[in-house]
């Protein structure tokens, strides 16, 4: 179940995320680096080229999509992820519970629209909005799924 206001709120969150990600692309050239690596133990996502690391960010994990299952799994419900990167996802769960938004409060959310990547971005956008994150990044994973990460800090490497 979802409150009446939620679809418009989620659309606004997606528009805000699109603008934030466009700013990150402009300011830090995200999307143009030849490599990226995330380290879930250190809580970092770095972007580099052949000469080395260029951009460093601290991250939280929003969740992941599974093409096989056709759904989203919130990071807070994934026991394989490090607990210290789940704080923001837990805030989203609390927000969902308080406001009666099942998509934000339940561990698994089925993609009923059929565009799993867009669905992942929509739910990640909700987390970026609730937690006032700087933006988000999608890392493709095997079998058509992806891991969605949110930026808490971002800076040029030294």
Short mmCIF file of N, CA and C in Angstrom, two decimals:
data_model
loop_
_atom_site.label_atom_id
_atom_site.label_comp_id
_atom_site.label_asym_id
_atom_site.label_seq_id
_atom_site.Cartn_x
_atom_site.Cartn_y
_atom_site.Cartn_z
N UNK A 1 0.83 -1.19 0.00
CA UNK A 1 0.00 0.00 0.00
C UNK A 1 0.87 1.26 0.00
N UNK A 2 0.36 2.28 -0.65
CA UNK A 2 1.08 3.55 -0.72
C UNK A 2 0.09 4.69 -0.44
N UNK A 3 0.55 5.72 0.28
CA UNK A 3 -0.29 6.90 0.46
C UNK A 3 -0.49 7.63 -0.88
N UNK A 4 -1.54 8.42 -0.97
CA UNK A 4 -1.86 9.15 -2.20
C UNK A 4 -0.72 10.05 -2.65
N UNK A 5 0.01 10.65 -1.72
CA UNK A 5 1.06 11.61 -2.06
C UNK A 5 2.33 10.95 -2.58
N UNK A 6 2.48 9.64 -2.34
CA UNK A 6 3.76 9.00 -2.62
C UNK A 6 4.19 9.00 -4.10
N UNK A 7 3.33 8.70 -5.06
CA UNK A 7 3.80 8.71 -6.46
C UNK A 7 4.40 10.05 -6.89
N UNK A 8 3.75 11.16 -6.54
CA UNK A 8 4.27 12.48 -6.89
C UNK A 8 5.58 12.76 -6.14
N UNK A 9 5.63 12.37 -4.87
CA UNK A 9 6.84 12.55 -4.06
C UNK A 9 8.01 11.78 -4.68
N UNK A 10 7.74 10.55 -5.10
CA UNK A 10 8.80 9.72 -5.70
C UNK A 10 9.25 10.31 -7.03
N UNK A 11 8.30 10.83 -7.83
CA UNK A 11 8.66 11.48 -9.09
C UNK A 11 9.56 12.70 -8.84
N UNK A 12 9.22 13.49 -7.82
CA UNK A 12 10.05 14.64 -7.46
C UNK A 12 11.44 14.19 -7.02
N UNK A 13 11.48 13.11 -6.24
CA UNK A 13 12.77 12.57 -5.78
C UNK A 13 13.63 12.16 -6.97
N UNK A 14 13.00 11.55 -7.98
CA UNK A 14 13.73 11.13 -9.17
C UNK A 14 14.26 12.34 -9.93
N UNK A 15 13.44 13.38 -10.05
CA UNK A 15 13.89 14.61 -10.72
C UNK A 15 15.05 15.25 -9.96
N UNK A 16 14.98 15.25 -8.63
CA UNK A 16 16.06 15.79 -7.81
C UNK A 16 17.34 14.98 -8.01
N UNK A 17 17.22 13.64 -8.05
CA UNK A 17 18.39 12.79 -8.25
C UNK A 17 19.00 13.04 -9.63
N UNK A 18 18.16 13.17 -10.63
CA UNK A 18 18.66 13.43 -11.99
C UNK A 18 19.48 14.72 -12.00
N UNK A 19 19.00 15.75 -11.33
CA UNK A 19 19.72 17.02 -11.27
C UNK A 19 21.02 16.88 -10.48
N UNK A 20 20.98 16.16 -9.36
CA UNK A 20 22.19 15.95 -8.56
C UNK A 20 23.23 15.16 -9.35
N UNK A 21 22.80 14.11 -10.04
CA UNK A 21 23.75 13.32 -10.82
C UNK A 21 24.32 14.11 -11.99
N UNK A 22 23.52 15.00 -12.59
CA UNK A 22 24.02 15.85 -13.67
C UNK A 22 25.10 16.78 -13.14
N UNK A 23 24.90 17.30 -11.94
CA UNK A 23 25.91 18.18 -11.33
C UNK A 23 27.20 17.39 -11.05
N UNK A 24 27.06 16.16 -10.55
CA UNK A 24 28.25 15.33 -10.30
C UNK A 24 28.99 15.02 -11.60
N UNK A 25 28.24 14.79 -12.66
CA UNK A 25 28.86 14.53 -13.97
C UNK A 25 29.64 15.75 -14.43
N UNK A 26 29.08 16.93 -14.19
CA UNK A 26 29.74 18.17 -14.59
C UNK A 26 30.95 18.48 -13.70
N UNK A 27 30.75 18.40 -12.38
CA UNK A 27 31.80 18.80 -11.44
C UNK A 27 32.92 17.78 -11.30
N UNK A 28 32.60 16.49 -11.42
CA UNK A 28 33.59 15.44 -11.18
C UNK A 28 33.77 14.51 -12.39
N UNK A 29 33.15 14.88 -13.51
CA UNK A 29 33.24 14.11 -14.76
C UNK A 29 32.82 12.65 -14.56
N UNK A 30 31.87 12.42 -13.65
CA UNK A 30 31.37 11.05 -13.46
C UNK A 30 30.73 10.59 -14.76
N UNK A 31 30.98 9.35 -15.11
CA UNK A 31 30.50 8.81 -16.36
C UNK A 31 31.55 8.87 -17.46
N UNK A 32 32.64 9.60 -17.21
CA UNK A 32 33.67 9.71 -18.24
C UNK A 32 34.96 8.98 -17.86
N UNK A 33 35.08 8.53 -16.63
CA UNK A 33 36.30 7.82 -16.21
C UNK A 33 36.30 6.40 -16.77
N UNK A 34 37.48 5.90 -17.09
CA UNK A 34 37.57 4.58 -17.71
C UNK A 34 37.33 3.45 -16.71
N UNK A 35 37.49 3.74 -15.42
CA UNK A 35 37.30 2.69 -14.42
C UNK A 35 36.61 3.23 -13.17
N UNK A 36 35.94 2.33 -12.49
CA UNK A 36 35.45 2.63 -11.14
C UNK A 36 35.61 1.35 -10.33
N UNK A 37 35.79 1.52 -9.04
CA UNK A 37 35.86 0.38 -8.13
C UNK A 37 35.17 0.78 -6.84
N UNK A 38 34.42 -0.14 -6.30
CA UNK A 38 33.87 0.13 -4.98
C UNK A 38 34.47 -0.87 -4.00
N UNK A 39 34.66 -0.39 -2.79
CA UNK A 39 35.19 -1.20 -1.70
C UNK A 39 34.16 -1.11 -0.58
N UNK A 40 33.37 -2.17 -0.43
CA UNK A 40 32.30 -2.13 0.57
C UNK A 40 32.85 -2.25 1.98
N UNK A 41 34.06 -2.75 2.14
CA UNK A 41 34.67 -2.80 3.47
C UNK A 41 35.05 -1.39 3.92
N UNK A 42 35.65 -0.63 3.00
CA UNK A 42 36.08 0.74 3.31
C UNK A 42 34.96 1.75 3.13
N UNK A 43 33.87 1.36 2.44
CA UNK A 43 32.78 2.29 2.20
C UNK A 43 33.13 3.37 1.19
N UNK A 44 33.91 3.00 0.18
CA UNK A 44 34.38 3.97 -0.81
C UNK A 44 34.04 3.51 -2.23
N UNK A 45 33.83 4.49 -3.08
CA UNK A 45 33.68 4.30 -4.52
C UNK A 45 34.68 5.26 -5.16
N UNK A 46 35.59 4.72 -5.97
CA UNK A 46 36.61 5.56 -6.59
C UNK A 46 36.52 5.45 -8.11
N UNK A 47 36.87 6.55 -8.76
CA UNK A 47 36.89 6.62 -10.22
C UNK A 47 38.31 6.91 -10.64
N UNK A 48 38.75 6.24 -11.69
CA UNK A 48 40.14 6.40 -12.11
C UNK A 48 40.28 6.29 -13.62
N UNK A 49 41.48 6.63 -14.08
CA UNK A 49 41.86 6.39 -15.47
C UNK A 49 43.22 5.71 -15.44
N UNK A 50 43.87 5.61 -16.59
CA UNK A 50 45.13 4.88 -16.65
C UNK A 50 46.22 5.50 -15.77
N UNK A 51 46.08 6.78 -15.43
CA UNK A 51 47.10 7.42 -14.60
C UNK A 51 46.83 7.27 -13.10
N UNK A 52 45.67 6.74 -12.73
CA UNK A 52 45.39 6.52 -11.31
C UNK A 52 44.03 7.04 -10.87
N UNK A 53 43.83 7.05 -9.56
CA UNK A 53 42.56 7.46 -8.95
C UNK A 53 42.36 8.96 -9.13
N UNK A 54 41.18 9.35 -9.56
CA UNK A 54 40.86 10.77 -9.80
C UNK A 54 39.82 11.31 -8.83
N UNK A 55 38.80 10.50 -8.53
CA UNK A 55 37.69 10.95 -7.68
C UNK A 55 37.44 9.88 -6.62
N UNK A 56 37.25 10.34 -5.36
CA UNK A 56 37.01 9.43 -4.24
C UNK A 56 35.70 9.85 -3.58
N UNK A 57 34.86 8.86 -3.27
CA UNK A 57 33.60 9.17 -2.59
C UNK A 57 33.36 8.17 -1.46
N UNK A 58 32.66 8.65 -0.44
CA UNK A 58 32.16 7.77 0.62
C UNK A 58 30.73 7.44 0.26
N UNK A 59 30.36 6.19 0.46
CA UNK A 59 29.06 5.71 0.00
C UNK A 59 28.25 5.04 1.10
N UNK A 60 26.97 4.93 0.81
CA UNK A 60 26.04 4.06 1.51
C UNK A 60 25.39 3.20 0.43
N UNK A 61 24.88 2.05 0.81
CA UNK A 61 24.26 1.16 -0.16
C UNK A 61 22.75 1.31 -0.08
N UNK A 62 22.12 1.56 -1.23
CA UNK A 62 20.66 1.67 -1.27
C UNK A 62 20.05 0.27 -1.36
N UNK A 63 20.45 -0.48 -2.37
CA UNK A 63 19.90 -1.80 -2.56
C UNK A 63 20.35 -2.37 -3.88
N UNK A 64 19.69 -3.44 -4.30
CA UNK A 64 20.08 -4.11 -5.53
C UNK A 64 18.84 -4.63 -6.26
N UNK A 65 19.01 -4.73 -7.58
CA UNK A 65 17.97 -5.31 -8.40
C UNK A 65 18.41 -6.69 -8.86
N UNK A 66 17.44 -7.54 -9.09
CA UNK A 66 17.68 -8.88 -9.62
C UNK A 66 16.77 -9.10 -10.81
N UNK A 67 17.38 -9.25 -11.99
CA UNK A 67 16.58 -9.50 -13.20
C UNK A 67 15.90 -10.86 -13.10
N UNK A 68 16.59 -11.81 -12.50
CA UNK A 68 16.03 -13.16 -12.36
C UNK A 68 14.75 -13.14 -11.51
N UNK A 69 14.80 -12.42 -10.40
CA UNK A 69 13.64 -12.34 -9.51
C UNK A 69 12.67 -11.22 -9.91
N UNK A 70 13.16 -10.26 -10.70
CA UNK A 70 12.31 -9.14 -11.10
C UNK A 70 11.96 -8.23 -9.95
N UNK A 71 12.93 -8.05 -9.04
CA UNK A 71 12.62 -7.22 -7.88
C UNK A 71 13.82 -6.44 -7.38
N UNK A 72 13.55 -5.67 -6.36
CA UNK A 72 14.52 -4.84 -5.64
C UNK A 72 14.65 -5.41 -4.24
N UNK A 73 15.86 -5.43 -3.72
CA UNK A 73 16.11 -5.82 -2.33
C UNK A 73 16.79 -4.64 -1.65
N UNK A 74 16.15 -4.09 -0.62
CA UNK A 74 16.76 -3.00 0.14
C UNK A 74 18.03 -3.50 0.83
N UNK A 75 19.03 -2.65 0.88
CA UNK A 75 20.32 -3.02 1.47
C UNK A 75 20.18 -3.47 2.92
N UNK A 76 19.31 -2.83 3.68
CA UNK A 76 19.17 -3.18 5.11
C UNK A 76 18.71 -4.62 5.30
N UNK A 77 18.11 -5.21 4.27
CA UNK A 77 17.60 -6.58 4.37
C UNK A 77 18.57 -7.62 3.81
N UNK A 78 19.72 -7.17 3.32
CA UNK A 78 20.70 -8.07 2.71
C UNK A 78 21.81 -8.38 3.71
N UNK A 79 21.80 -9.59 4.24
CA UNK A 79 22.76 -9.97 5.29
C UNK A 79 24.19 -10.08 4.77
N UNK A 80 24.38 -10.03 3.44
CA UNK A 80 25.73 -10.11 2.87
C UNK A 80 26.45 -8.77 2.83
N UNK A 81 25.77 -7.70 3.20
CA UNK A 81 26.35 -6.37 3.11
C UNK A 81 26.84 -5.89 4.47
N UNK A 82 27.93 -5.07 4.48
CA UNK A 82 28.46 -4.57 5.75
C UNK A 82 27.50 -3.59 6.43
N UNK A 83 27.29 -3.82 7.71
CA UNK A 83 26.31 -3.05 8.47
C UNK A 83 26.56 -1.56 8.50
N UNK A 84 27.83 -1.13 8.45
CA UNK A 84 28.10 0.30 8.56
C UNK A 84 27.78 1.07 7.28
N UNK A 85 27.39 0.38 6.21
CA UNK A 85 26.99 1.06 4.98
C UNK A 85 25.48 1.02 4.77
N UNK A 86 24.76 0.65 5.83
CA UNK A 86 23.31 0.47 5.71
C UNK A 86 22.50 1.52 6.48
N UNK A 87 23.17 2.45 7.13
CA UNK A 87 22.48 3.44 7.96
C UNK A 87 21.42 4.22 7.22
N UNK A 88 21.75 4.69 6.02
CA UNK A 88 20.78 5.48 5.25
C UNK A 88 19.61 4.61 4.80
N UNK A 89 19.90 3.39 4.39
CA UNK A 89 18.81 2.49 3.98
C UNK A 89 17.86 2.23 5.16
N UNK A 90 18.42 2.12 6.36
CA UNK A 90 17.58 1.92 7.55
C UNK A 90 16.73 3.15 7.82
N UNK A 91 17.27 4.35 7.55
CA UNK A 91 16.48 5.57 7.69
C UNK A 91 15.30 5.57 6.71
N UNK A 92 15.53 5.06 5.51
CA UNK A 92 14.45 4.98 4.52
C UNK A 92 13.38 4.00 5.00
N UNK A 93 13.81 2.87 5.56
CA UNK A 93 12.84 1.91 6.10
C UNK A 93 11.99 2.58 7.19
N UNK A 94 12.62 3.30 8.11
CA UNK A 94 11.88 3.99 9.18
C UNK A 94 10.90 5.01 8.60
N UNK A 95 11.37 5.77 7.61
CA UNK A 95 10.52 6.75 6.93
C UNK A 95 9.31 6.04 6.32
N UNK A 96 9.56 4.92 5.64
CA UNK A 96 8.47 4.15 5.02
C UNK A 96 7.48 3.62 6.04
N UNK A 97 8.00 3.15 7.17
CA UNK A 97 7.12 2.63 8.22
C UNK A 97 6.27 3.75 8.82
N UNK A 98 6.89 4.90 9.09
CA UNK A 98 6.17 6.04 9.67
C UNK A 98 5.08 6.57 8.74
N UNK A 99 5.39 6.62 7.45
CA UNK A 99 4.49 7.24 6.48
C UNK A 99 3.57 6.23 5.78
N UNK A 100 3.75 4.95 6.06
CA UNK A 100 2.90 3.93 5.45
C UNK A 100 3.21 3.66 3.98
N UNK A 101 4.50 3.74 3.62
CA UNK A 101 4.93 3.50 2.23
C UNK A 101 5.58 2.12 2.17
N UNK A 102 4.82 1.13 1.71
CA UNK A 102 5.31 -0.25 1.67
C UNK A 102 6.59 -0.40 0.85
N UNK A 103 6.69 0.33 -0.28
CA UNK A 103 7.88 0.21 -1.13
C UNK A 103 9.16 0.55 -0.37
N UNK A 104 9.06 1.39 0.65
CA UNK A 104 10.23 1.81 1.41
C UNK A 104 10.42 1.00 2.69
N UNK A 105 9.38 0.29 3.11
CA UNK A 105 9.41 -0.39 4.40
C UNK A 105 9.59 -1.90 4.31
N UNK A 106 9.31 -2.49 3.16
CA UNK A 106 9.44 -3.95 3.05
C UNK A 106 10.75 -4.31 2.35
N UNK A 107 11.31 -5.46 2.71
CA UNK A 107 12.63 -5.87 2.22
C UNK A 107 12.68 -5.99 0.71
N UNK A 108 11.70 -6.70 0.12
CA UNK A 108 11.66 -6.91 -1.32
C UNK A 108 10.53 -6.09 -1.91
N UNK A 109 10.79 -5.48 -3.07
CA UNK A 109 9.76 -4.72 -3.78
C UNK A 109 9.73 -5.25 -5.21
N UNK A 110 8.56 -5.73 -5.63
CA UNK A 110 8.44 -6.27 -6.99
C UNK A 110 8.33 -5.14 -8.00
N UNK A 111 9.00 -5.32 -9.14
CA UNK A 111 8.93 -4.36 -10.23
C UNK A 111 7.71 -4.68 -11.07
N UNK A 112 6.68 -3.88 -10.94
CA UNK A 112 5.45 -4.13 -11.70
C UNK A 112 5.44 -3.39 -13.03
N UNK A 113 6.37 -2.43 -13.20
CA UNK A 113 6.39 -1.65 -14.43
C UNK A 113 7.17 -2.29 -15.56
N UNK A 114 8.05 -3.21 -15.25
CA UNK A 114 8.79 -3.93 -16.28
C UNK A 114 10.12 -3.34 -16.69
N UNK A 115 10.51 -2.17 -16.15
CA UNK A 115 11.83 -1.60 -16.42
C UNK A 115 12.60 -1.61 -15.12
N UNK A 116 13.31 -2.70 -14.89
CA UNK A 116 13.97 -2.93 -13.60
C UNK A 116 15.01 -1.86 -13.28
N UNK A 117 15.77 -1.42 -14.29
CA UNK A 117 16.78 -0.39 -14.03
C UNK A 117 16.13 0.92 -13.59
N UNK A 118 15.08 1.34 -14.28
CA UNK A 118 14.37 2.56 -13.90
C UNK A 118 13.77 2.42 -12.50
N UNK A 119 13.25 1.24 -12.20
CA UNK A 119 12.67 0.97 -10.88
C UNK A 119 13.74 1.11 -9.80
N UNK A 120 14.93 0.56 -10.04
CA UNK A 120 16.04 0.70 -9.10
C UNK A 120 16.41 2.16 -8.87
N UNK A 121 16.43 2.92 -9.97
CA UNK A 121 16.75 4.35 -9.83
C UNK A 121 15.67 5.08 -9.03
N UNK A 122 14.40 4.72 -9.22
CA UNK A 122 13.32 5.39 -8.49
C UNK A 122 13.45 5.16 -6.98
N UNK A 123 13.72 3.91 -6.59
CA UNK A 123 13.85 3.62 -5.16
C UNK A 123 15.12 4.23 -4.59
N UNK A 124 16.19 4.24 -5.37
CA UNK A 124 17.42 4.91 -4.94
C UNK A 124 17.19 6.40 -4.77
N UNK A 125 16.42 6.99 -5.68
CA UNK A 125 16.09 8.42 -5.59
C UNK A 125 15.34 8.72 -4.29
N UNK A 126 14.47 7.82 -3.88
CA UNK A 126 13.76 8.01 -2.61
C UNK A 126 14.76 8.07 -1.46
N UNK A 127 15.78 7.19 -1.50
CA UNK A 127 16.79 7.20 -0.44
C UNK A 127 17.62 8.47 -0.49
N UNK A 128 18.00 8.91 -1.68
CA UNK A 128 18.76 10.15 -1.82
C UNK A 128 17.97 11.32 -1.23
N UNK A 129 16.65 11.33 -1.48
CA UNK A 129 15.81 12.42 -0.97
C UNK A 129 15.68 12.34 0.55
N UNK A 130 15.37 11.18 1.07
CA UNK A 130 15.17 11.04 2.52
C UNK A 130 16.45 11.39 3.28
N UNK A 131 17.59 10.98 2.74
CA UNK A 131 18.87 11.13 3.45
C UNK A 131 19.69 12.31 2.95
N UNK A 132 19.15 13.09 2.03
CA UNK A 132 19.83 14.25 1.47
C UNK A 132 21.23 13.90 0.98
N UNK A 133 21.34 12.80 0.26
CA UNK A 133 22.63 12.39 -0.30
C UNK A 133 22.97 13.27 -1.50
N UNK A 134 24.22 13.16 -1.95
CA UNK A 134 24.72 14.02 -3.03
C UNK A 134 24.35 13.51 -4.42
N UNK A 135 24.00 12.23 -4.51
CA UNK A 135 23.68 11.62 -5.79
C UNK A 135 23.78 10.11 -5.65
N UNK A 136 23.79 9.40 -6.78
CA UNK A 136 23.82 7.95 -6.73
C UNK A 136 24.54 7.38 -7.94
N UNK A 137 24.91 6.12 -7.81
CA UNK A 137 25.64 5.42 -8.87
C UNK A 137 25.11 4.00 -8.96
N UNK A 138 25.02 3.49 -10.18
CA UNK A 138 24.54 2.14 -10.43
C UNK A 138 25.69 1.30 -10.95
N UNK A 139 25.95 0.19 -10.28
CA UNK A 139 27.00 -0.73 -10.71
C UNK A 139 26.35 -2.02 -11.20
N UNK A 140 26.45 -2.30 -12.52
CA UNK A 140 25.85 -3.53 -13.04
C UNK A 140 26.46 -4.77 -12.38
N UNK A 141 25.61 -5.77 -12.20
CA UNK A 141 26.05 -7.05 -11.64
C UNK A 141 25.59 -8.16 -12.57
N UNK A 142 26.02 -9.36 -12.30
CA UNK A 142 25.70 -10.50 -13.14
C UNK A 142 24.21 -10.71 -13.36
N UNK A 143 23.87 -11.28 -14.49
CA UNK A 143 22.50 -11.67 -14.84
C UNK A 143 21.52 -10.50 -14.86
N UNK A 144 21.98 -9.32 -15.27
CA UNK A 144 21.07 -8.20 -15.47
C UNK A 144 20.66 -7.44 -14.23
N UNK A 145 21.27 -7.73 -13.11
CA UNK A 145 20.97 -6.98 -11.89
C UNK A 145 21.96 -5.84 -11.70
N UNK A 146 21.80 -5.11 -10.61
CA UNK A 146 22.70 -3.99 -10.33
C UNK A 146 22.70 -3.69 -8.84
N UNK A 147 23.78 -3.07 -8.40
CA UNK A 147 23.92 -2.56 -7.04
C UNK A 147 23.83 -1.04 -7.12
N UNK A 148 22.99 -0.44 -6.30
CA UNK A 148 22.79 1.00 -6.30
C UNK A 148 23.44 1.60 -5.05
N UNK A 149 24.33 2.56 -5.29
CA UNK A 149 25.11 3.19 -4.23
C UNK A 149 24.78 4.67 -4.19
N UNK A 150 24.79 5.26 -2.99
CA UNK A 150 24.57 6.70 -2.87
C UNK A 150 25.82 7.38 -2.33
N UNK A 151 26.05 8.58 -2.83
CA UNK A 151 27.22 9.38 -2.44
C UNK A 151 26.92 10.17 -1.18
N UNK A 152 27.75 9.97 -0.16
CA UNK A 152 27.67 10.78 1.06
C UNK A 152 28.66 11.94 0.97
N UNK A 153 29.85 11.67 0.44
CA UNK A 153 30.85 12.71 0.18
C UNK A 153 31.48 12.39 -1.16
N UNK A 154 32.05 13.41 -1.78
CA UNK A 154 32.79 13.19 -3.03
C UNK A 154 33.84 14.29 -3.14
N UNK A 155 35.03 13.90 -3.60
CA UNK A 155 36.11 14.88 -3.74
C UNK A 155 37.09 14.39 -4.79
N UNK A 156 37.89 15.34 -5.25
CA UNK A 156 38.98 15.00 -6.15
C UNK A 156 40.05 14.29 -5.33
N UNK A 157 40.67 13.28 -5.91
CA UNK A 157 41.77 12.59 -5.24
C UNK A 157 42.96 13.55 -5.14
N UNK A 158 43.78 13.34 -4.15
CA UNK A 158 44.95 14.22 -3.95
C UNK A 158 45.99 13.99 -5.03
#
